JSON list of C-alpha atoms and ligand atoms in Angstrom, two decimals:
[
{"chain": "D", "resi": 250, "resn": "UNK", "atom": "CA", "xyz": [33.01, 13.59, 3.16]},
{"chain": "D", "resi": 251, "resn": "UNK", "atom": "CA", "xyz": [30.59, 16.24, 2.29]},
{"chain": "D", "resi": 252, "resn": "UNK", "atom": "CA", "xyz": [26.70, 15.80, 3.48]},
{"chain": "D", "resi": 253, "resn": "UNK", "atom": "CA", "xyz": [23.52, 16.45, 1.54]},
{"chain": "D", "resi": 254, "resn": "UNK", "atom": "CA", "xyz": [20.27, 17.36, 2.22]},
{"chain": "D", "resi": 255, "resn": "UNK", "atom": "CA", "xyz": [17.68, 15.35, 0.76]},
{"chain": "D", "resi": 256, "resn": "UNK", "atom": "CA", "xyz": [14.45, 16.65, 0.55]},
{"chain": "D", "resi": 257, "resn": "UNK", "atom": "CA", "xyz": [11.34, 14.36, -0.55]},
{"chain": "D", "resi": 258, "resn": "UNK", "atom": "CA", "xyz": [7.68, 14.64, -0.73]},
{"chain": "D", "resi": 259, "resn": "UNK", "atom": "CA", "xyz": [5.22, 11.62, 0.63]},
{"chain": "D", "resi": 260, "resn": "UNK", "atom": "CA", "xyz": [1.75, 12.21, 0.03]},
{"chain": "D", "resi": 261, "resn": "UNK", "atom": "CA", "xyz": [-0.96, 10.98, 2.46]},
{"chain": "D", "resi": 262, "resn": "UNK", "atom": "CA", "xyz": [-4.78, 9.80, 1.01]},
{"chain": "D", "resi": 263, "resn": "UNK", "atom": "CA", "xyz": [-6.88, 12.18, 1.59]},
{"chain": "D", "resi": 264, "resn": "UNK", "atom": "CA", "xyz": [-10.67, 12.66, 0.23]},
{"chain": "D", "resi": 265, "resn": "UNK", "atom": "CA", "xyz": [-11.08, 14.44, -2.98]},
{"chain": "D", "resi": 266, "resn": "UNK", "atom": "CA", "xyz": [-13.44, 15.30, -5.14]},
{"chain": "D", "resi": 267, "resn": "UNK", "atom": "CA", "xyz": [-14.52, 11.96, -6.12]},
{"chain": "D", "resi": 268, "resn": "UNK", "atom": "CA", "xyz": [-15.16, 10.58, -2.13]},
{"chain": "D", "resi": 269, "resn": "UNK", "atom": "CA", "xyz": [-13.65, 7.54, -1.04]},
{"chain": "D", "resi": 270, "resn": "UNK", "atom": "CA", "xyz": [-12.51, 5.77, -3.90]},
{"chain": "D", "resi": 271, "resn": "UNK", "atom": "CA", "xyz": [-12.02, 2.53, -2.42]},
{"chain": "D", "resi": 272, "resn": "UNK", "atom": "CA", "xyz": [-15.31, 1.39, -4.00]},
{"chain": "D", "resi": 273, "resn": "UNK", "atom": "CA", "xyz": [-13.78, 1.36, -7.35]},
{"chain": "D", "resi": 274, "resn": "UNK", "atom": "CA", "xyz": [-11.72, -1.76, -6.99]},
{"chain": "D", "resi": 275, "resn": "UNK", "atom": "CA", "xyz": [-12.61, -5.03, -8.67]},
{"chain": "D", "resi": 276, "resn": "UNK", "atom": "CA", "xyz": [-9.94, -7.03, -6.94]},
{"chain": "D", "resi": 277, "resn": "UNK", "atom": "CA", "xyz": [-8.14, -5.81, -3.45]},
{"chain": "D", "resi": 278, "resn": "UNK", "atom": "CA", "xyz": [-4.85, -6.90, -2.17]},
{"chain": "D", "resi": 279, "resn": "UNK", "atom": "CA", "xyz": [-5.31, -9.05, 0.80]},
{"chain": "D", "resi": 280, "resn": "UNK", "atom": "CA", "xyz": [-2.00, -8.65, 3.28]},
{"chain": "D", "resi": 281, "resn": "UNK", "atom": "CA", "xyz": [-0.31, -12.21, 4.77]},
{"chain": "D", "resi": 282, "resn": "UNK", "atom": "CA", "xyz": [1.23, -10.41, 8.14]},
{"chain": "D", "resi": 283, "resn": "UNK", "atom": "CA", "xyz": [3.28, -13.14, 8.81]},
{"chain": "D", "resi": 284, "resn": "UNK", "atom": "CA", "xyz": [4.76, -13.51, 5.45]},
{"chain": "D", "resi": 285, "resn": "UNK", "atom": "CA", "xyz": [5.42, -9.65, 5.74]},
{"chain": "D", "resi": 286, "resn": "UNK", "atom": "CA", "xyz": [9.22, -8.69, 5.92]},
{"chain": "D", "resi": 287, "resn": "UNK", "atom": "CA", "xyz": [8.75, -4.84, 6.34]},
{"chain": "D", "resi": 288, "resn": "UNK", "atom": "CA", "xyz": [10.95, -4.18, 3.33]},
{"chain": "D", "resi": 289, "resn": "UNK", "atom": "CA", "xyz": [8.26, -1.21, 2.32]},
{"chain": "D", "resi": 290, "resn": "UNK", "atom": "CA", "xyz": [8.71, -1.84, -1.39]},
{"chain": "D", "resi": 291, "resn": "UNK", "atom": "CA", "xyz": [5.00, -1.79, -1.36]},
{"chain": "D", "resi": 292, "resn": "UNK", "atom": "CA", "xyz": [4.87, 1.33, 0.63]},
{"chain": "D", "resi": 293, "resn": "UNK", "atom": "CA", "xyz": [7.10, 2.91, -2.15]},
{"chain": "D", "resi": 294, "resn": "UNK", "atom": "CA", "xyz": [5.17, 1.87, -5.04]},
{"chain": "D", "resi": 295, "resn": "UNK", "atom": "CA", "xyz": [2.29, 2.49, -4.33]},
{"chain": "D", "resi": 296, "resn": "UNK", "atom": "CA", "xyz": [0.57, 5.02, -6.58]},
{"chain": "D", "resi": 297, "resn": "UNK", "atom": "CA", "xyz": [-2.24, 6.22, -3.73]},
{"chain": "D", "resi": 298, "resn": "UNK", "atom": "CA", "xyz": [-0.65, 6.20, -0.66]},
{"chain": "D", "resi": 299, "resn": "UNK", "atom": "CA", "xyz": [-2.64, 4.00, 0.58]},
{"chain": "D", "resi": 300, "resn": "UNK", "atom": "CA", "xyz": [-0.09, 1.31, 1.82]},
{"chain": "D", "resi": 301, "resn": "UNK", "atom": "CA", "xyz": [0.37, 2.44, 5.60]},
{"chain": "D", "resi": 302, "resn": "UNK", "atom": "CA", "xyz": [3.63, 2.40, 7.80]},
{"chain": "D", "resi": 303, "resn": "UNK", "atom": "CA", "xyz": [3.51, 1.76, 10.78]},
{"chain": "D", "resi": 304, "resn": "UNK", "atom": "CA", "xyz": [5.85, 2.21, 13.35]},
{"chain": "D", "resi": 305, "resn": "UNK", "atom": "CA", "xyz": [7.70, -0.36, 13.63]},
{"chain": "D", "resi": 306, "resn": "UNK", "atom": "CA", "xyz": [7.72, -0.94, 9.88]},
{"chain": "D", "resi": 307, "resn": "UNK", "atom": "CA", "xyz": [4.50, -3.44, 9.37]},
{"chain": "D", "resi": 308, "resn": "UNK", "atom": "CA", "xyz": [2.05, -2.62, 6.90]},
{"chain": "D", "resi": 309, "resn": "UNK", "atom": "CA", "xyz": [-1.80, -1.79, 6.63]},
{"chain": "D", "resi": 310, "resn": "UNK", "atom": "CA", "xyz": [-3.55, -1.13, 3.16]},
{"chain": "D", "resi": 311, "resn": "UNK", "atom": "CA", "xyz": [-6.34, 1.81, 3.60]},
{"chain": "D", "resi": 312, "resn": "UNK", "atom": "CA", "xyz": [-9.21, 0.13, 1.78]},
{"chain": "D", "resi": 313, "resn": "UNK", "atom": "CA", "xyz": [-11.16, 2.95, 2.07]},
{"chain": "D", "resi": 314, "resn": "UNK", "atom": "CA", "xyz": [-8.90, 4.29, -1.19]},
{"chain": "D", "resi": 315, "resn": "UNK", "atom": "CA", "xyz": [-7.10, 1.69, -2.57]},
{"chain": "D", "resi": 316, "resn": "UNK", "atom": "CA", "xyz": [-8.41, 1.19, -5.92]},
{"chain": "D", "resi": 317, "resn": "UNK", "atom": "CA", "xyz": [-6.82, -2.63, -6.19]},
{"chain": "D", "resi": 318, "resn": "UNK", "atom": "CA", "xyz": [-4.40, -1.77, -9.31]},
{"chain": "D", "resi": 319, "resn": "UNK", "atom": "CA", "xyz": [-2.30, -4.69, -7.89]},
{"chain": "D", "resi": 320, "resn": "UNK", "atom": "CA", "xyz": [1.40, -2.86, -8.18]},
{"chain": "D", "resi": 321, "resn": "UNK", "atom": "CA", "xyz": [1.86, -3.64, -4.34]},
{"chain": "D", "resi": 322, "resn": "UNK", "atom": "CA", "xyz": [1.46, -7.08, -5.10]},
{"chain": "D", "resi": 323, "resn": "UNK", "atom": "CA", "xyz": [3.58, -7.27, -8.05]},
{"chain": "D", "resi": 324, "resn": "UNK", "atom": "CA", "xyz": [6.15, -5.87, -6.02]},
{"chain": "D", "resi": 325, "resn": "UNK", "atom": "CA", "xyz": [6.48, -7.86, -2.97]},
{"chain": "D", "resi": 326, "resn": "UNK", "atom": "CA", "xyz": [9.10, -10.08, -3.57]},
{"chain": "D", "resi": 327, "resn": "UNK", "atom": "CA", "xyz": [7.89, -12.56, -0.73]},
{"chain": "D", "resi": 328, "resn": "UNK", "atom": "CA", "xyz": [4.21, -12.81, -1.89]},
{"chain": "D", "resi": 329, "resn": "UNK", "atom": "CA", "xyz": [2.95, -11.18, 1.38]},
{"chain": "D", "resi": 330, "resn": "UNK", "atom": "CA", "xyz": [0.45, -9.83, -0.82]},
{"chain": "D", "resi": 331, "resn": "UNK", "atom": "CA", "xyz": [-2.02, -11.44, -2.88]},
{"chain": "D", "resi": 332, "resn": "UNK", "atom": "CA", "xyz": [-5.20, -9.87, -5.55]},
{"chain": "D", "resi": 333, "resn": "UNK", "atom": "CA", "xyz": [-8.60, -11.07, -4.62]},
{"chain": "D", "resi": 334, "resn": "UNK", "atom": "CA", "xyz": [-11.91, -10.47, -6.14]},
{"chain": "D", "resi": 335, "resn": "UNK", "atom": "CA", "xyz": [-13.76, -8.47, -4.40]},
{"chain": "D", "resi": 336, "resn": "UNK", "atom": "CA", "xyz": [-16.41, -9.72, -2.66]},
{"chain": "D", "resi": 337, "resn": "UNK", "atom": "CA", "xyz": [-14.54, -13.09, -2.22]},
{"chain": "D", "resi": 338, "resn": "UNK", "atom": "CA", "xyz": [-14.74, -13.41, 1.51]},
{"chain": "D", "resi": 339, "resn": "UNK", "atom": "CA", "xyz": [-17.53, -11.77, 2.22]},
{"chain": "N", "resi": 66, "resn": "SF4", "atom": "S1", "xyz": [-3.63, -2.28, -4.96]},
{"chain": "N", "resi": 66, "resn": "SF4", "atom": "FE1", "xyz": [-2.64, -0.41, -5.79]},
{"chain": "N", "resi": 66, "resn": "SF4", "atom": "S2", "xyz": [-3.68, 1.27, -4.73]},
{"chain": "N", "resi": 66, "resn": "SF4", "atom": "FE2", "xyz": [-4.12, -0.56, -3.55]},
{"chain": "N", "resi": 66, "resn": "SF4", "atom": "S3", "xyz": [-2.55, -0.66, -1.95]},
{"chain": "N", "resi": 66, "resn": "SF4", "atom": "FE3", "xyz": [-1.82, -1.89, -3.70]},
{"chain": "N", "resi": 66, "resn": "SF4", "atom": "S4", "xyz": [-0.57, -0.49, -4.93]},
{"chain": "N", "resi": 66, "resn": "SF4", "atom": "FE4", "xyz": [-1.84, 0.77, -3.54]},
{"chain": "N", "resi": 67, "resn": "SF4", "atom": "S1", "xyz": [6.47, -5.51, -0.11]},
{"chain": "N", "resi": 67, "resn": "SF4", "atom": "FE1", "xyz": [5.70, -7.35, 0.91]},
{"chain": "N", "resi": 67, "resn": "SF4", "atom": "S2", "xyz": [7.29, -7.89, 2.41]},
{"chain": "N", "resi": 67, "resn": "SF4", "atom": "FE2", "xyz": [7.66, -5.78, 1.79]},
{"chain": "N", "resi": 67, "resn": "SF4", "atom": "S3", "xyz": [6.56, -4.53, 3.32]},
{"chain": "N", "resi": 67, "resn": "SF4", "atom": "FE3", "xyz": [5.14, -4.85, 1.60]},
{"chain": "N", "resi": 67, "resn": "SF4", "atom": "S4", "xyz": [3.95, -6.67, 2.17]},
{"chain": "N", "resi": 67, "resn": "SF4", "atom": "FE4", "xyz": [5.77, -6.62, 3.49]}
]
């Protein structure tokens, strides 16, 4: 059987021009750790980058640029992730 290389590109958040646009958000995902089942649809979809992977294949969300467009949440299939307002437990 003949092998392929497969070459693909993962971008990492980084600060631009605008700073830390974390501040943006209206509502941010809160993450349920034990309702997690590291299947890293959430790290896929996610249009910032700003789901991390760790290494053993649990995730973090960088708040400091999330902007809370709630696609992670939509796609986790076990609800591990939930929208809140901000502001709501604080
Ligand atoms: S709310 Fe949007 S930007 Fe924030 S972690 Fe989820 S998918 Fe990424
Ligand atoms: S989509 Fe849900 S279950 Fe899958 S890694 Fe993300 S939080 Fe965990």
């Amino acid at each position: 059987m003949k092998k392929y290389n497969v070459v693909t590109t993962i971008s990492y958040p980084t600060k631009g021009a605008m700073g830390k646009t974390g501040n943006w958000r209206v509502f941010k995902p809160v993450l349920d750790k034990n309702k997690c089942v590291k299947c890293l649809r959430c790290w896929v979809y996610c249009p910032e980058a700003t789901i991390i992977r760790n290494k053993d294949d649990s995730v973090d969300i960088d708040y400091e640029y999330c902007k809370g467009c709630g696609i992670c949440a939509d796609v986790c299939k076990v609800g591990a992730i939930v929208m809140e307002r901000e502001g709501k437990r604080e």
